Coordinates of C-alpha atoms and ligand atoms in Angstrom, one line a residue:
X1 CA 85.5 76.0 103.5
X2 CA 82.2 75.2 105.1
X3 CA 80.5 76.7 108.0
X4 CA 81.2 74.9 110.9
X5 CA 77.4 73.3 112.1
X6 CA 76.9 72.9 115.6
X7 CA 73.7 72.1 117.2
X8 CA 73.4 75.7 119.3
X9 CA 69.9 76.2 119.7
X10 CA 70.5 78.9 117.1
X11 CA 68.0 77.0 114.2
X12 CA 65.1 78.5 113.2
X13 CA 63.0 78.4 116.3
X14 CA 65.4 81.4 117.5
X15 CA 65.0 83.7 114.4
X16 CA 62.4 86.7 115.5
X17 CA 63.7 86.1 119.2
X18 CA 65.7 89.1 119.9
X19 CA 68.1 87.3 122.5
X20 CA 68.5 84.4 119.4
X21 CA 69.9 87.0 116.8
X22 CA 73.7 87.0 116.7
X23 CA 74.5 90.9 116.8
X24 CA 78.2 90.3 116.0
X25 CA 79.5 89.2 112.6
X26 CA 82.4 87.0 113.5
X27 CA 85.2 87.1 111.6
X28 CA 86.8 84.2 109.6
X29 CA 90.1 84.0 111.8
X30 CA 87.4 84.4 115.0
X31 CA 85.2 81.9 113.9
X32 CA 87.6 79.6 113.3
X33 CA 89.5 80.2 116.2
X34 CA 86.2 79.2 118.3
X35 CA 85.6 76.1 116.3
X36 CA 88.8 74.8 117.2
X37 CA 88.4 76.6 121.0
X38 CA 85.4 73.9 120.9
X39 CA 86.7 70.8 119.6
X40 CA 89.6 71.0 121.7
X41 CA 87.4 71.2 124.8
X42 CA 85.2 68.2 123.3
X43 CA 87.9 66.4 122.7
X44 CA 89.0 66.7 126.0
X45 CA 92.2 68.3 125.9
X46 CA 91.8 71.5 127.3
X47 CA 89.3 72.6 129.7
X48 CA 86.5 75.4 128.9
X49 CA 88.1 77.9 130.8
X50 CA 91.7 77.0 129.9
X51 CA 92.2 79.8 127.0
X52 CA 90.0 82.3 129.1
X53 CA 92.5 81.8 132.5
X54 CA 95.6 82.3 130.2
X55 CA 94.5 84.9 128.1
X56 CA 93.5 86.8 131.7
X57 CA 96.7 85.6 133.0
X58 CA 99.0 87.5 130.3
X59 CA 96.7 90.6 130.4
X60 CA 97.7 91.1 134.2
X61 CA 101.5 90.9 133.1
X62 CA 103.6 93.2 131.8
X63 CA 106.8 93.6 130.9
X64 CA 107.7 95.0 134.6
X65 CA 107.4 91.4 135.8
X66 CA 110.1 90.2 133.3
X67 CA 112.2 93.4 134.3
X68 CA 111.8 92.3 137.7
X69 CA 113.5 88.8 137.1
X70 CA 116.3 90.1 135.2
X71 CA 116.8 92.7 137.7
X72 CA 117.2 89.6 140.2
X73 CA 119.6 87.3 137.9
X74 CA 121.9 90.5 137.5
X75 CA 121.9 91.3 141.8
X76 CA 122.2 87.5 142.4
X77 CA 124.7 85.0 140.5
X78 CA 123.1 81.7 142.4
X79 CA 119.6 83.3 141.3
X80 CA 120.8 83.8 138.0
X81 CA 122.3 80.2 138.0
X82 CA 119.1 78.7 138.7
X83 CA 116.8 80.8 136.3
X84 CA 119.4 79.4 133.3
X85 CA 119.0 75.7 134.5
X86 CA 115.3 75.8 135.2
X87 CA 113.7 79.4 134.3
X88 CA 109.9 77.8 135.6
X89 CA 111.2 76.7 139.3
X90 CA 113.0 80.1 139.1
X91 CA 110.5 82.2 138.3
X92 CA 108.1 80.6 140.8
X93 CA 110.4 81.9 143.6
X94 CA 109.2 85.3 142.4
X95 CA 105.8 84.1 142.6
X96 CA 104.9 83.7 138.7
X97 CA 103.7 80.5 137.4
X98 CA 103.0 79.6 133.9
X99 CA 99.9 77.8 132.6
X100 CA 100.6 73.9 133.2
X101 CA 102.6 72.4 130.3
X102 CA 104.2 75.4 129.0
X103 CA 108.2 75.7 129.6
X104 CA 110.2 78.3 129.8
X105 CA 113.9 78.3 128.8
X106 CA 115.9 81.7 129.6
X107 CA 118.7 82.5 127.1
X108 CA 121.9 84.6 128.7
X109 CA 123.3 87.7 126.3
X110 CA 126.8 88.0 126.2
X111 CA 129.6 89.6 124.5
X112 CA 130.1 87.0 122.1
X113 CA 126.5 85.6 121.5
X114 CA 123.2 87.8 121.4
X115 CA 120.0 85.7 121.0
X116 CA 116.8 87.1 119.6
X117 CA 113.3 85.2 120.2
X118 CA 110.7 85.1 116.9
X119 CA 108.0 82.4 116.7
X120 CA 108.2 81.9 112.9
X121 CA 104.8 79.5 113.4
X122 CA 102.3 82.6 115.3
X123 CA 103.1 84.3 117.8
X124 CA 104.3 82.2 120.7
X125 CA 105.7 84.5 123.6
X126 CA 106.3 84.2 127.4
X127 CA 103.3 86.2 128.4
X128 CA 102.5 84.9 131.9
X129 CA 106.2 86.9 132.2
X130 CA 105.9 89.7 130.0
X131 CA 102.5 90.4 129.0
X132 CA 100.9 89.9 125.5
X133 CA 103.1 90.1 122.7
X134 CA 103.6 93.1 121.2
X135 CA 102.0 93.8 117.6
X136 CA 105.3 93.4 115.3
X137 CA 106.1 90.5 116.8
X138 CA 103.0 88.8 115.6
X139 CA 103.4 90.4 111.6
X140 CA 104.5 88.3 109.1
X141 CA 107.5 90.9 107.7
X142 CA 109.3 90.2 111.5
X143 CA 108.5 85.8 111.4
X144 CA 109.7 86.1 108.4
X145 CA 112.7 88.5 108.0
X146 CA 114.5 87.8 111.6
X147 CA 115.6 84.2 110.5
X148 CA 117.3 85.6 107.3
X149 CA 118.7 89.1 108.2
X150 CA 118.7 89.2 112.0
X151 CA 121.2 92.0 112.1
X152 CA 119.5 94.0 109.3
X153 CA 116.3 93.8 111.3
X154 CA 117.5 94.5 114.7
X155 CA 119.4 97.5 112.6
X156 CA 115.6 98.7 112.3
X157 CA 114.7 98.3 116.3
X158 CA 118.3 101.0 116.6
X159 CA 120.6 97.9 118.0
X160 CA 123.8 98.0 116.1
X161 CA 125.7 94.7 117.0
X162 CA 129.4 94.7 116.8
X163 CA 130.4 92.2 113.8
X164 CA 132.2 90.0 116.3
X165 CA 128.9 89.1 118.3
X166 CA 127.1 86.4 117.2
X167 CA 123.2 86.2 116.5
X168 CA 121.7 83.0 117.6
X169 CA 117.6 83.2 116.5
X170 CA 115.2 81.1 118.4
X171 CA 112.2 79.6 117.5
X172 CA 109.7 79.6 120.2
X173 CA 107.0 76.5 120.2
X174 CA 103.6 76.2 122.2
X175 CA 105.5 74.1 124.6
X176 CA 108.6 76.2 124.9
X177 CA 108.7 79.9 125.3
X178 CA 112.0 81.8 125.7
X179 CA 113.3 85.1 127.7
X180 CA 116.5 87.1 126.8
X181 CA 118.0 87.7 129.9
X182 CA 120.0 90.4 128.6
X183 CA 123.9 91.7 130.2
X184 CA 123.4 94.1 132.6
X185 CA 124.7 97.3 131.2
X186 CA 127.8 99.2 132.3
X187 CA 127.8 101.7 135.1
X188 CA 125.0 100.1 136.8
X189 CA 127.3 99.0 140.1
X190 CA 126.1 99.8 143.4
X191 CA 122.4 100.1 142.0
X192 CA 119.3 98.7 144.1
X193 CA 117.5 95.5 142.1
X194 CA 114.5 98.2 142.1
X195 CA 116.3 100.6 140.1
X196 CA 118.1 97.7 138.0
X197 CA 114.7 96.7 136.9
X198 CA 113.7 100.2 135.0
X199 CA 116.4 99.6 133.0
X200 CA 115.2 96.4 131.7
X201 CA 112.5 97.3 128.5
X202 CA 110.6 94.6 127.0
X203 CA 112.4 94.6 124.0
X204 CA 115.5 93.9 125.9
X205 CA 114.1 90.8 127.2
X206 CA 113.1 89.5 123.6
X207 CA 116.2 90.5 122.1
X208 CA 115.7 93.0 119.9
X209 CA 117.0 95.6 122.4
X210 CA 119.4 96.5 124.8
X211 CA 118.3 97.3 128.8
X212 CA 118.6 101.4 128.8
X213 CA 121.6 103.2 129.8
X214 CA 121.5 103.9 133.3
X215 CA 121.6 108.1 133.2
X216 CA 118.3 107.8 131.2
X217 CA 116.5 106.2 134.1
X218 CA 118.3 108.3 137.1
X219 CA 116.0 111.4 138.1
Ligands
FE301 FE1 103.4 80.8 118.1

């Protein structure tokens, strides 16, 4: 593959100029992750700040800010209701918005059907709600492997699923990210939405996880 000419200003006439000198070797994957960065923006279908303004905006999540959601579907049924029609206009009420043009659908655990999220493609993930993705769910062994064995591999991440449950795996796409919103766990009545919300771990919200117990969180 060829080297990807653009007319910089970085010719000849900058060689010897020590603000001219690139002092970073770019990778192949970052080099060609900036060539497309540009012709996207030249073609005119992104903006020049657009990846900058949604990288920054899943750096300042985490998955607290998921937590927090769940924490409200499992205090308030109508809440709940509305975050399974339309997760965006749900999630707004809480004062999180997603970068234009992305949805979000949220997927309800129950005791007959668990769903786990994978994006087979990359590594497509809600992270204006959780944060950026964690590293396995970007490696090629969990893209691959949770489409063919989902139990085996969720056997890895501790979750054991009763044989009766069935494992539905979703593919997430650049236009449609998903959220577990898992079942609130047992013995959690009579708990504030505050306290709800520690039990909920990011893992729990992708599916590869349950929320934790509630005397591991009680001090
Ligand atoms: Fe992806």
């Amino acid at each position: 593959m060829s080297e990807h000419q653009h007319d910089h200003g970085a010719g000849e006439e900058s060689q010897g100029h020590p603000g001219g000198t690139p002092d970073i070797q770019l990778s192949y994957r970052a080099k060609r992750s900036l060539a497309m960065q540009e012709l996207l923006v030249e073609k005119g279908i992104i903006a020049p700040d657009d990846i900058q303004r949604s990288v920054e905006s899943a750096r300042a999540r985490s998955p607290s800010d998921g937590a927090r959601v769940v924490a409200r579907a499992w205090v308030d049924p109508a809440f709940k209701q509305r975050l399974l029609d339309n997760a965006l206009t749900a999630i707004a009420e809480l004062g999180y918005d997603f970068v234009a043009d992305t949805g979000l659908v949220a997927l309800e655990n129950t005791d007959e059907l668990h769903h786990v999220v994978v994006c087979t493609l990359c590594s497509c993930y809600p992270g204006a709600l959780l944060g950026p993705p964690p590293d396995w769910y970007k490696s090629l062994a969990y893209r691959s492997r949770v489409v063919i064995e989902p139990r085996a591999v969720l056997r890895e991440f501790g979750l054991e699923l009763e044989s009766d449950i069935g494992v539905r795996v979703i593919d997430s796409t650049a236009e449609i990210r998903y959220l577990v919103l898992p079942g609130r766990p047992a013995g959690t009545e009579g708990m504030a939405e505050e306290q709800l919300a520690e039990l909920v771990t990011r893992n729990s919200m992708i599916g590869v996880g349950l929320p934790l117990s509630p005397e591991l969180v009680t001090t």
